């Protein structure tokens, strides 16, 4: 994909200073999502990064991973599986706790979400510290499926989240800040 196209996407993302707290620059993707051409470019870019990999399922991390995960699953001819916050899935689940700046949280996936040996691509909008993505990787492994990669729209490189994703054979981000 042409560098100009990536720059065009970067220009569609709104930077909001001091949100959600002082000193943070929030990268607001809603301004990019509302533009049909930009949305298409983002989905196409992320899918192209995994065109040489057999993918059975795209697993989207709640909630913005759903935004990218569903159309990617469609384009990659794969199923879609949501990875959710606690107590949102109705059947038996695996849970994985992860650390936050202050405290912990956890995410869950249905125990029967993937067949053993299925190839799974995890998708989320943003890689920051890597805690949520690392937990998602562990969930995929708990099910007996194969993790083939992780795709993000944005990576905040100063937070070194990629360093936590050692279980992923391929980690891709379209934009780095």
Tab-separated table of C-alpha atoms in Angstrom:
chain	number	residue	atom	x	y	z
A	1	UNK	CA	0.000	0.000	0.000
A	2	UNK	CA	1.290	3.398	-0.939
A	3	UNK	CA	2.738	5.607	1.774
A	4	UNK	CA	0.398	8.374	0.583
A	5	UNK	CA	-2.605	6.170	1.432
A	6	UNK	CA	-1.341	5.556	4.968
A	7	UNK	CA	-0.717	9.280	5.390
A	8	UNK	CA	-4.280	9.948	4.205
A	9	UNK	CA	-5.618	7.581	6.904
A	10	UNK	CA	-3.398	9.212	9.545
A	11	UNK	CA	-4.833	12.598	8.542
A	12	UNK	CA	-8.379	11.302	9.125
A	13	UNK	CA	-7.665	10.353	12.749
A	14	UNK	CA	-8.431	13.129	15.199
A	15	UNK	CA	-5.944	13.795	18.005
A	16	UNK	CA	-7.639	14.947	21.201
A	17	UNK	CA	-5.226	16.422	23.767
A	18	UNK	CA	-5.701	15.760	27.479
A	19	UNK	CA	-8.280	12.990	27.071
A	20	UNK	CA	-9.168	10.951	29.064
A	21	UNK	CA	-6.740	12.708	31.394
A	22	UNK	CA	-4.086	15.414	31.421
A	23	UNK	CA	-1.023	14.619	29.322
A	24	UNK	CA	-2.679	11.976	27.124
A	25	UNK	CA	-3.254	12.485	23.393
A	26	UNK	CA	-6.264	10.353	22.465
A	27	UNK	CA	-6.279	9.005	18.900
A	28	UNK	CA	-9.952	9.194	17.925
A	29	UNK	CA	-10.728	6.778	15.085
A	30	UNK	CA	-14.378	7.815	14.746
A	31	UNK	CA	-13.414	10.527	12.273
A	32	UNK	CA	-11.738	7.894	10.065
A	33	UNK	CA	-14.539	5.337	10.455
A	34	UNK	CA	-17.229	7.693	9.171
A	35	UNK	CA	-15.458	8.129	5.830
A	36	UNK	CA	-16.300	5.149	3.557
A	37	UNK	CA	-13.065	5.324	1.547
A	38	UNK	CA	-10.887	5.557	4.650
A	39	UNK	CA	-12.728	2.666	6.268
A	40	UNK	CA	-12.162	0.575	3.148
A	41	UNK	CA	-8.444	1.448	3.067
A	42	UNK	CA	-8.024	0.487	6.745
A	43	UNK	CA	-9.782	-2.879	6.360
A	44	UNK	CA	-8.008	-3.667	3.091
A	45	UNK	CA	-4.599	-2.805	4.574
A	46	UNK	CA	-5.050	-5.056	7.605
A	47	UNK	CA	-6.389	-7.940	5.495
A	48	UNK	CA	-3.549	-7.640	2.976
A	49	UNK	CA	-1.010	-8.127	5.780
A	50	UNK	CA	-2.352	-11.666	6.298
A	51	UNK	CA	-3.209	-12.660	2.711
A	52	UNK	CA	-0.581	-15.422	2.760
A	53	UNK	CA	-1.898	-17.003	5.997
A	54	UNK	CA	-4.776	-19.469	6.308
A	55	UNK	CA	-7.208	-17.918	8.774
A	56	UNK	CA	-10.213	-19.813	10.110
A	57	UNK	CA	-11.363	-17.180	12.613
A	58	UNK	CA	-10.892	-13.504	13.283
A	59	UNK	CA	-11.202	-12.767	17.010
A	60	UNK	CA	-12.108	-9.162	17.803
A	61	UNK	CA	-11.333	-7.717	21.227
A	62	UNK	CA	-14.224	-5.768	22.776
A	63	UNK	CA	-15.279	-3.321	21.650
A	64	UNK	CA	-13.428	-1.576	18.875
A	65	UNK	CA	-11.857	-4.836	17.752
A	66	UNK	CA	-15.391	-5.744	16.664
A	67	UNK	CA	-15.436	-2.758	14.283
A	68	UNK	CA	-12.448	-4.092	12.345
A	69	UNK	CA	-12.874	-7.795	13.037
A	70	UNK	CA	-16.240	-8.336	11.378
A	71	UNK	CA	-15.394	-6.870	7.947
A	72	UNK	CA	-11.962	-8.507	8.073
A	73	UNK	CA	-13.546	-11.899	8.762
A	74	UNK	CA	-15.863	-11.338	5.803
A	75	UNK	CA	-13.002	-10.380	3.458
A	76	UNK	CA	-10.796	-13.237	4.689
A	77	UNK	CA	-13.636	-15.784	4.373
A	78	UNK	CA	-13.304	-16.589	8.066
A	79	UNK	CA	-15.653	-16.794	11.025
A	80	UNK	CA	-15.797	-14.038	13.629
A	81	UNK	CA	-15.458	-14.622	17.377
A	82	UNK	CA	-15.873	-11.889	19.988
A	83	UNK	CA	-13.475	-11.659	22.921
A	84	UNK	CA	-15.517	-9.905	25.574
A	85	UNK	CA	-15.385	-8.250	28.948
A	86	UNK	CA	-16.516	-10.429	31.884
A	87	UNK	CA	-20.080	-11.726	32.158
A	88	UNK	CA	-21.066	-10.816	28.591
A	89	UNK	CA	-20.940	-14.305	27.036
A	90	UNK	CA	-23.807	-16.717	27.778
A	91	UNK	CA	-22.051	-20.108	27.581
A	92	UNK	CA	-19.033	-21.562	29.398
A	93	UNK	CA	-15.926	-19.376	29.037
A	94	UNK	CA	-12.197	-19.210	29.532
A	95	UNK	CA	-11.068	-16.056	31.346
A	96	UNK	CA	-7.735	-14.284	31.313
A	97	UNK	CA	-6.758	-11.552	33.735
A	98	UNK	CA	-4.377	-8.743	32.776
A	99	UNK	CA	-2.829	-5.723	34.475
A	100	UNK	CA	-3.992	-2.161	34.083
A	101	UNK	CA	-2.282	1.015	35.224
A	102	UNK	CA	-4.181	0.677	38.518
A	103	UNK	CA	-5.474	-2.827	39.190
A	104	UNK	CA	-6.516	-5.643	36.887
A	105	UNK	CA	-9.252	-6.543	34.436
A	106	UNK	CA	-10.098	-9.641	32.448
A	107	UNK	CA	-11.488	-10.781	29.135
A	108	UNK	CA	-13.302	-13.959	28.161
A	109	UNK	CA	-14.013	-16.202	25.195
A	110	UNK	CA	-16.410	-19.130	24.852
A	111	UNK	CA	-14.688	-22.456	25.500
A	112	UNK	CA	-16.079	-23.758	22.207
A	113	UNK	CA	-15.192	-20.619	20.203
A	114	UNK	CA	-12.539	-22.353	18.073
A	115	UNK	CA	-11.856	-25.933	17.071
A	116	UNK	CA	-8.536	-27.347	18.251
A	117	UNK	CA	-5.892	-26.479	15.680
A	118	UNK	CA	-7.956	-23.704	14.034
A	119	UNK	CA	-5.968	-20.671	12.841
A	120	UNK	CA	-6.949	-17.463	14.643
A	121	UNK	CA	-6.115	-13.827	13.878
A	122	UNK	CA	-6.709	-11.396	16.765
A	123	UNK	CA	-7.805	-7.843	15.880
A	124	UNK	CA	-8.071	-4.653	17.909
A	125	UNK	CA	-7.989	-0.962	17.115
A	126	UNK	CA	-5.075	0.047	19.332
A	127	UNK	CA	-1.913	-1.446	20.792
A	128	UNK	CA	-0.803	0.535	23.840
A	129	UNK	CA	0.757	-1.351	26.773
A	130	UNK	CA	-0.140	-4.741	25.300
A	131	UNK	CA	-1.956	-6.153	28.326
A	132	UNK	CA	-5.290	-6.801	26.638
A	133	UNK	CA	-3.724	-8.233	23.492
A	134	UNK	CA	-1.430	-10.486	25.524
A	135	UNK	CA	-4.465	-11.774	27.447
A	136	UNK	CA	-6.287	-12.424	24.156
A	137	UNK	CA	-3.302	-14.456	22.914
A	138	UNK	CA	-3.429	-16.562	26.074
A	139	UNK	CA	-7.170	-17.138	25.601
A	140	UNK	CA	-6.652	-18.408	22.057
A	141	UNK	CA	-4.002	-20.821	23.313
A	142	UNK	CA	-6.321	-22.050	26.126
A	143	UNK	CA	-8.825	-23.168	23.495
A	144	UNK	CA	-6.224	-25.257	21.667
A	145	UNK	CA	-6.342	-23.060	18.563
A	146	UNK	CA	-3.295	-21.663	16.735
A	147	UNK	CA	-2.540	-17.966	16.966
A	148	UNK	CA	-1.406	-16.814	13.506
A	149	UNK	CA	-1.114	-13.094	14.243
A	150	UNK	CA	-2.476	-9.880	15.676
A	151	UNK	CA	-3.584	-6.821	13.715
A	152	UNK	CA	-4.007	-3.284	15.023
A	153	UNK	CA	-4.965	-0.066	13.310
A	154	UNK	CA	-2.784	2.030	15.658
A	155	UNK	CA	0.289	1.283	17.748
A	156	UNK	CA	1.563	3.666	20.424
A	157	UNK	CA	5.232	2.719	20.148
A	158	UNK	CA	6.443	4.597	23.263
A	159	UNK	CA	4.386	2.239	25.457
A	160	UNK	CA	6.264	-0.872	24.194
A	161	UNK	CA	3.166	-3.068	24.006
A	162	UNK	CA	4.623	-5.133	21.163
A	163	UNK	CA	7.228	-6.516	23.590
A	164	UNK	CA	4.481	-8.424	25.461
A	165	UNK	CA	3.252	-10.156	22.300
A	166	UNK	CA	5.951	-12.805	22.039
A	167	UNK	CA	3.360	-15.560	21.430
A	168	UNK	CA	2.295	-13.960	18.144
A	169	UNK	CA	4.154	-15.068	15.010
A	170	UNK	CA	3.170	-11.791	13.303
A	171	UNK	CA	2.096	-8.457	14.815
A	172	UNK	CA	0.961	-5.739	12.420
A	173	UNK	CA	-0.071	-2.119	12.931
A	174	UNK	CA	-1.081	0.252	10.155
A	175	UNK	CA	-0.160	3.482	11.970
A	176	UNK	CA	2.477	4.131	14.608
A	177	UNK	CA	2.506	7.107	16.959
